[in-house]
Short mmCIF file of C-alpha atoms in Angstrom, two decimals:
data_model
loop_
_atom_site.label_atom_id
_atom_site.label_comp_id
_atom_site.label_asym_id
_atom_site.label_seq_id
_atom_site.Cartn_x
_atom_site.Cartn_y
_atom_site.Cartn_z
CA MET A 25 72.27 126.12 130.47
CA GLY A 26 74.64 123.42 130.71
CA THR A 27 73.32 121.34 128.09
CA SER A 28 73.07 124.28 125.97
CA SER A 29 76.72 125.00 126.27
CA SER A 30 77.53 121.07 125.47
CA SER A 31 75.00 121.23 122.33
CA ASN A 32 76.80 124.70 121.16
CA THR A 33 80.57 123.06 121.28
CA SER A 34 79.82 119.92 119.59
CA ALA A 35 78.00 122.10 117.17
CA VAL A 36 81.30 124.38 116.68
CA SER A 37 83.80 121.43 116.66
CA LEU A 38 81.74 119.11 114.10
CA CYS A 39 84.74 118.90 111.49
CA PHE A 40 87.64 118.71 114.30
CA GLN A 41 86.17 116.01 115.67
CA LYS A 42 87.64 112.97 113.76
CA ASN A 43 90.60 114.46 113.60
CA ASN A 44 91.64 117.84 116.09
CA PRO A 45 94.65 120.22 115.06
CA PRO A 46 97.66 120.76 115.55
CA PHE A 47 98.59 117.38 114.54
CA ASN A 48 101.98 115.66 114.93
CA TYR A 49 102.44 114.44 111.84
CA THR A 50 105.91 115.48 110.22
CA LEU A 51 105.43 116.76 106.14
CA PRO A 52 108.69 115.75 103.60
CA ILE A 53 110.69 118.65 103.16
CA ALA A 54 109.31 118.32 99.59
CA SER A 55 105.89 118.35 100.13
CA GLN A 56 105.42 121.69 101.42
CA HIS A 57 106.57 123.70 98.01
CA PHE A 58 104.16 120.83 96.54
CA SER A 59 101.10 122.81 96.43
CA THR A 60 103.09 126.23 95.53
CA ILE A 61 104.95 124.66 92.38
CA PHE A 62 101.64 122.99 91.11
CA THR A 63 98.96 124.81 91.61
CA THR A 64 101.33 127.66 89.93
CA LEU A 65 101.80 125.38 86.77
CA GLY A 66 98.11 123.99 86.83
CA LEU A 67 97.04 127.66 86.79
CA ALA A 68 99.57 129.03 84.20
CA SER A 69 98.56 126.35 81.90
CA ASN A 70 95.11 126.26 82.11
CA LEU A 71 95.15 130.12 81.52
CA PHE A 72 97.50 129.39 78.23
CA ALA A 73 94.81 126.96 76.86
CA PHE A 74 91.88 129.46 77.77
CA VAL A 75 93.68 131.57 75.20
CA VAL A 76 94.00 129.09 72.56
CA LEU A 77 90.52 127.76 72.81
CA VAL A 78 89.00 131.37 73.12
CA LYS A 79 91.01 131.95 69.21
CA SER A 80 89.95 128.40 68.19
CA TYR A 81 86.28 129.39 68.80
CA GLN A 82 86.71 132.25 67.36
CA ARG A 83 87.85 131.16 63.57
CA THR A 84 85.82 127.86 63.65
CA GLN A 85 82.88 127.94 61.22
CA SER A 86 81.31 124.75 62.61
CA ARG A 87 78.83 124.54 65.16
CA SER A 88 79.26 121.23 66.34
CA ARG A 89 83.38 122.44 66.78
CA SER A 90 81.71 125.26 68.44
CA SER A 91 79.61 123.56 70.94
CA PHE A 92 82.43 121.11 71.88
CA LEU A 93 84.94 124.08 72.11
CA ILE A 94 82.14 125.25 74.65
CA PHE A 95 82.82 121.91 76.58
CA LEU A 96 86.37 122.26 76.14
CA GLY A 97 86.48 125.84 77.55
CA SER A 98 84.21 124.92 80.50
CA LEU A 99 86.35 121.94 81.52
CA VAL A 100 89.73 124.71 81.35
CA VAL A 101 87.62 127.20 83.77
CA THR A 102 86.39 124.60 86.37
CA ASP A 103 90.21 123.41 86.29
CA PHE A 104 91.47 127.18 87.10
CA LEU A 105 88.91 127.60 89.45
CA GLY A 106 89.46 123.83 91.28
CA LEU A 107 92.94 125.14 91.60
CA LEU A 108 92.65 128.53 92.58
CA VAL A 109 90.27 127.92 95.32
CA THR A 110 92.04 124.69 96.82
CA GLY A 111 95.63 125.60 95.85
CA SER A 112 95.39 128.96 97.58
CA ILE A 113 93.84 128.04 100.79
CA VAL A 114 96.55 125.19 101.08
CA ILE A 115 99.31 127.66 99.96
CA SER A 116 98.08 130.21 102.77
CA PHE A 117 98.45 127.15 105.27
CA HIS A 118 101.91 126.37 104.86
CA SER A 119 102.95 130.40 104.67
CA THR A 120 100.88 131.32 107.69
CA HIS A 121 100.25 127.36 109.99
CA PHE A 122 96.90 129.21 111.04
CA ASN A 123 95.04 127.42 113.36
CA TRP A 124 91.92 126.36 111.52
CA LYS A 125 90.00 125.86 115.13
CA GLU A 126 90.85 129.43 115.88
CA LEU A 127 89.73 130.88 112.29
CA ASP A 128 86.77 128.69 111.95
CA PRO A 129 85.15 127.79 115.03
CA ASP A 130 81.83 126.97 113.13
CA CYS A 131 83.65 125.03 110.44
CA HIS A 132 82.23 127.11 107.49
CA PHE A 133 85.61 127.10 105.59
CA CYS A 134 86.10 123.76 106.38
CA ASN A 135 82.85 122.90 104.75
CA PHE A 136 83.51 125.20 101.94
CA MET A 137 86.86 123.78 100.93
CA GLY A 138 85.35 120.36 101.57
CA ILE A 139 82.82 121.17 99.32
CA SER A 140 85.21 122.52 96.55
CA MET A 141 86.86 119.74 96.49
CA VAL A 142 83.81 117.13 95.83
CA PHE A 143 82.68 119.84 93.11
CA TYR A 144 86.06 120.40 91.37
CA GLY A 145 86.63 117.08 91.66
CA LEU A 146 83.96 115.54 89.64
CA CYS A 147 83.02 118.29 87.15
CA PRO A 148 86.02 117.56 84.97
CA LEU A 149 84.60 113.51 84.76
CA LEU A 150 81.28 114.38 84.66
CA LEU A 151 82.01 116.94 81.67
CA GLY A 152 84.15 114.64 80.53
CA ALA A 153 81.10 111.99 79.85
CA THR A 154 79.18 114.41 78.87
CA MET A 155 81.12 115.01 75.94
CA ALA A 156 81.47 111.54 75.05
CA ILE A 157 77.58 111.22 75.04
CA GLU A 158 77.70 114.33 72.50
CA ARG A 159 80.31 113.27 70.11
CA PHE A 160 78.85 109.82 70.09
CA MET A 161 75.64 111.05 68.91
CA GLY A 162 77.02 113.36 66.87
CA ILE A 163 79.09 110.46 64.97
CA ASN A 164 76.79 107.88 65.58
CA GLN A 165 73.23 108.55 65.20
CA PRO A 166 73.41 111.85 63.25
CA PHE A 167 69.86 111.57 62.23
CA SER A 168 68.13 110.88 65.67
CA ARG A 169 69.31 114.55 66.68
CA PRO A 170 69.60 118.04 65.36
CA THR A 171 73.19 117.33 63.44
CA ASN A 172 74.53 120.66 65.13
CA MET A 173 74.02 121.14 69.09
CA SER A 174 73.07 124.56 69.57
CA LYS A 175 75.87 127.20 71.76
CA ARG A 176 73.22 127.64 74.02
CA ARG A 177 71.98 124.19 74.49
CA ALA A 178 75.74 123.13 75.28
CA MET A 179 75.89 125.92 77.85
CA SER A 180 72.70 124.92 79.49
CA THR A 181 74.37 121.36 79.54
CA VAL A 182 77.11 122.58 81.24
CA LEU A 183 75.29 124.37 83.78
CA VAL A 184 73.30 121.26 84.64
CA VAL A 185 76.51 119.39 85.04
CA TRP A 186 77.93 122.06 87.15
CA VAL A 187 74.61 122.22 89.55
CA PHE A 188 74.68 118.10 89.96
CA ALA A 189 78.31 117.98 90.95
CA GLY A 190 77.43 121.26 93.38
CA PHE A 191 74.24 119.26 94.72
CA ILE A 192 76.53 116.49 95.22
CA GLY A 193 79.21 118.53 96.77
CA LEU A 194 76.45 120.10 99.27
CA LEU A 195 75.00 116.53 100.86
CA PRO A 196 77.52 116.31 103.53
CA VAL A 197 76.07 119.59 104.51
CA LEU A 198 72.85 118.55 104.82
CA GLY A 199 73.52 115.61 106.51
CA LEU A 200 74.52 112.58 104.15
CA GLY A 201 78.09 112.16 105.55
CA SER A 202 80.41 114.83 107.14
CA TYR A 203 83.01 117.29 106.35
CA HIS A 204 86.45 116.96 108.71
CA MET A 205 89.75 118.23 108.81
CA GLN A 206 92.09 116.30 107.37
CA ILE A 207 95.87 115.60 108.21
CA PRO A 208 98.15 117.39 107.90
CA GLY A 209 95.75 119.75 108.69
CA SER A 210 95.81 121.47 105.11
CA TRP A 211 92.55 120.53 103.80
CA CYS A 212 88.94 119.59 104.33
CA PHE A 213 87.27 116.45 103.17
CA PHE A 214 84.75 114.26 103.41
CA SER A 215 84.86 111.46 106.01
CA ILE A 216 86.38 107.98 105.00
CA THR A 217 84.53 105.87 107.75
CA SER A 218 82.51 102.60 107.85
CA GLU A 219 79.67 104.66 109.65
CA PRO A 220 76.60 104.65 107.58
CA TRP A 221 76.35 107.93 106.34
CA ASP A 222 79.72 108.17 105.60
CA LEU A 223 79.74 104.99 104.12
CA THR A 224 76.84 106.33 101.73
CA PHE A 225 78.45 109.85 100.49
CA CYS A 226 81.71 107.95 99.92
CA LEU A 227 80.17 105.04 98.00
CA ILE A 228 77.95 108.10 96.10
CA PHE A 229 81.43 109.80 95.52
CA SER A 230 83.42 106.64 94.04
CA MET A 231 80.08 105.57 91.85
CA VAL A 232 79.39 108.97 90.10
CA GLY A 233 82.86 109.28 89.56
CA LEU A 234 83.86 105.22 88.21
CA LEU A 235 80.54 105.55 86.50
CA SER A 236 81.22 108.61 84.03
CA LEU A 237 84.66 107.25 83.47
CA ALA A 238 82.84 103.92 82.11
CA VAL A 239 80.49 105.94 80.40
CA SER A 240 83.42 107.49 78.44
CA PHE A 241 85.21 104.88 77.52
CA VAL A 242 82.65 102.78 76.47
CA LEU A 243 81.18 105.81 74.46
CA ASN A 244 84.42 106.41 72.60
CA THR A 245 85.34 103.58 71.87
CA VAL A 246 82.13 103.28 70.02
CA SER A 247 82.83 106.65 68.42
CA VAL A 248 86.11 105.90 67.47
CA VAL A 249 85.06 102.47 65.46
CA THR A 250 82.35 104.20 63.50
CA LEU A 251 84.83 107.11 62.65
CA PHE A 252 87.06 104.39 61.13
CA ARG A 253 84.38 102.77 59.69
CA VAL A 254 83.27 105.64 57.84
CA CYS A 255 86.48 106.41 56.18
CA CYS A 256 86.36 107.23 52.57
CA ASN A 257 88.87 109.23 49.93
CA ARG A 258 86.61 111.88 49.02
CA GLU A 259 88.88 115.43 50.03
CA SER A 260 85.55 117.37 51.19
CA VAL A 261 84.71 114.52 53.25
CA GLN A 262 87.64 114.19 54.21
CA ARG A 263 88.54 117.54 55.51
CA ARG A 264 84.94 117.27 57.39
CA ARG A 265 86.54 114.18 58.79
CA ASP A 266 89.74 116.15 60.55
CA HIS A 267 87.38 118.19 62.67
CA GLU A 268 85.77 114.84 64.12
CA VAL A 269 88.89 113.28 64.21
CA GLU A 270 90.70 115.92 66.14
CA MET A 271 88.01 116.27 68.76
CA MET A 272 88.23 112.59 69.33
CA VAL A 273 91.36 112.80 69.56
CA GLN A 274 91.64 114.96 72.72
CA LEU A 275 88.52 113.75 74.18
CA ILE A 276 90.25 110.25 74.49
CA CYS A 277 93.55 111.86 75.62
CA ILE A 278 91.08 113.69 78.18
CA MET A 279 89.50 110.25 79.34
CA ILE A 280 93.14 108.53 79.45
CA ILE A 281 94.19 111.03 81.73
CA ALA A 282 91.08 111.44 84.27
CA SER A 283 91.21 107.82 84.03
CA VAL A 284 95.13 107.23 85.43
CA CYS A 285 94.64 110.52 87.55
CA TRP A 286 91.32 109.86 89.50
CA CYS A 287 90.63 105.68 89.49
CA PRO A 288 93.36 105.17 92.19
CA LEU A 289 91.41 107.69 94.45
CA LEU A 290 88.35 106.42 93.45
CA VAL A 291 89.02 102.74 94.04
CA PHE A 292 90.64 103.35 97.58
CA ILE A 293 87.96 105.48 98.86
CA ALA A 294 85.49 102.55 97.81
CA GLN A 295 87.58 99.81 99.06
CA LYS A 296 88.39 101.53 102.26
CA VAL A 297 84.58 102.38 103.25
CA LEU A 298 83.21 98.65 102.18
CA SER A 299 86.28 96.87 104.03
CA ASN A 300 86.26 98.75 107.15
CA THR A 301 90.02 99.14 107.57
CA PRO A 302 92.36 101.78 109.04
CA LEU A 303 92.66 104.76 106.96
CA ASN A 304 96.06 104.76 105.51
CA ILE A 305 96.56 108.81 105.53
CA SER A 306 99.63 108.42 103.21
CA ARG A 307 98.06 106.23 100.68
CA LEU A 308 94.97 109.30 100.55
CA LEU A 309 97.73 112.37 100.57
CA LEU A 310 99.53 110.14 97.33
CA TRP A 311 95.78 109.52 95.59
CA ILE A 312 94.77 113.24 96.12
CA ARG A 313 97.91 114.25 94.59
CA PHE A 314 97.45 111.72 91.92
CA ALA A 315 93.75 113.32 91.36
CA THR A 316 95.65 116.96 91.32
CA TRP A 317 97.51 115.88 88.08
CA ASN A 318 94.43 116.12 86.21
CA GLN A 319 94.03 119.21 86.70
CA ILE A 320 97.56 120.36 85.14
CA LEU A 321 97.73 118.28 82.25
CA ASP A 322 94.17 118.56 80.93
CA PRO A 323 95.14 121.94 79.27
CA TRP A 324 97.67 120.78 77.59
CA VAL A 325 95.78 118.27 75.95
CA TYR A 326 94.04 121.55 74.62
CA ILE A 327 97.55 122.88 73.91
CA LEU A 328 99.21 120.12 72.02
CA PHE A 329 96.83 117.91 70.28
CA ARG A 330 95.35 120.31 67.68
CA ARG A 331 96.22 120.23 64.33
CA ALA A 332 98.17 123.17 63.91
CA VAL A 333 100.67 121.72 65.97
CA LEU A 334 100.28 118.12 64.53
CA ARG A 335 101.37 119.63 61.09
CA ARG A 336 104.06 121.68 62.52
CA VAL A 337 105.44 117.93 64.13
CA TYR A 338 104.68 116.62 60.82
CA PRO A 339 105.20 119.04 57.79
CA LYS A 340 103.83 116.40 55.44
CA LEU A 341 100.22 117.00 56.24
CA ASN A 342 99.89 120.72 55.42
CA ARG A 343 101.86 120.22 51.52
CA SER A 344 99.52 117.21 50.95
CA ARG A 345 96.63 118.55 52.94
CA ALA A 346 95.89 115.16 53.86
CA SER A 347 93.92 113.88 56.66
CA ILE A 348 95.70 113.67 60.12
CA MET A 349 94.70 110.01 60.01
CA THR A 350 97.73 109.50 57.84
CA LEU A 351 100.00 110.50 60.77
CA TYR A 352 99.66 106.49 60.90
CA PRO A 353 98.93 105.09 57.97
CA SER A 354 99.22 101.31 58.76
CA PHE A 355 97.19 101.49 61.81
CA THR A 356 94.15 103.20 59.47
CA THR A 357 94.94 100.93 56.87
CA THR A 358 94.29 97.91 59.36
CA LEU A 359 91.62 99.36 60.90
CA THR A 360 89.46 99.83 57.62
CA LYS A 361 90.15 96.32 56.69
CA ILE A 362 88.86 95.25 59.89
CA THR A 363 85.79 97.31 59.69
CA ARG A 364 84.98 96.32 55.76
CA THR A 365 85.44 92.76 57.04
CA SER A 366 83.23 93.00 59.64
CA VAL A 367 80.60 95.16 57.46
CA ASP A 368 80.89 92.09 54.36
CA ASN A 369 80.61 89.27 57.12
#
């Protein structure tokens, strides 16, 4: 009986073994309002972006543009749900200061939040890489695949990404790593230690994220170079290229935002488990907040970097019916000369 009781106690308190609340950790005054302000801002931004995308989707006549908007819409929905799920838990803790051990003695709630943090963290990175692959194939190898990805195929691809991210999030529950309460007691995340199983999962999480960013960078760079290389002066092709340029501008902005927001956290996690150094809580919280900015800034890419907005900023585009690339004529001319020279050589 004594052994069974001890075993049950150990199982119940698994997520509290490494960090056992309550914590003697004083939060800065501003940090208590950080979650509320930025969660509200992020939810409003993503909701506005979703409305913009729905209207664009209804007006578009291009199948390739429709599939790209499906990817963007799935990214907006993912960011919105990620902020809603994780933000509501953190805000509730700051508002009520509930006792995690009394509310969640079996660690189900803690595991749910840990899974959510991993799932909603990896999904934007994986979707960004998926969009980069789709645009790379559409621009660089248009004859090796159907020119226009069907809407059903785009939706199926999004589901595969979601399932893959969900599977990675479930690994700690299945025994590869573990989710634990994190200081200051408002959130749960996987354990960042050098123990074999924890180290393995930490490296999986970091490598998947960094590999997604690397794929996005390489393929987007090649796609941009190719897009400038095929520039011509015929207006019919020019209009079609406007759609391609618009999509690439949005995709590059998404990649830059994701890289700036996520690279510090991904590198920090990998470096900590490989060097076996003590975890700096303040630094971890800082990089988690950096990553949160990704979900807040992403929707503004779809809101601001549209041709309709660019024409309002640069009215000459609407009168001349020129390409949006004429926003930077000298840059475009230089790139065209370089690419033509490279082709001639």
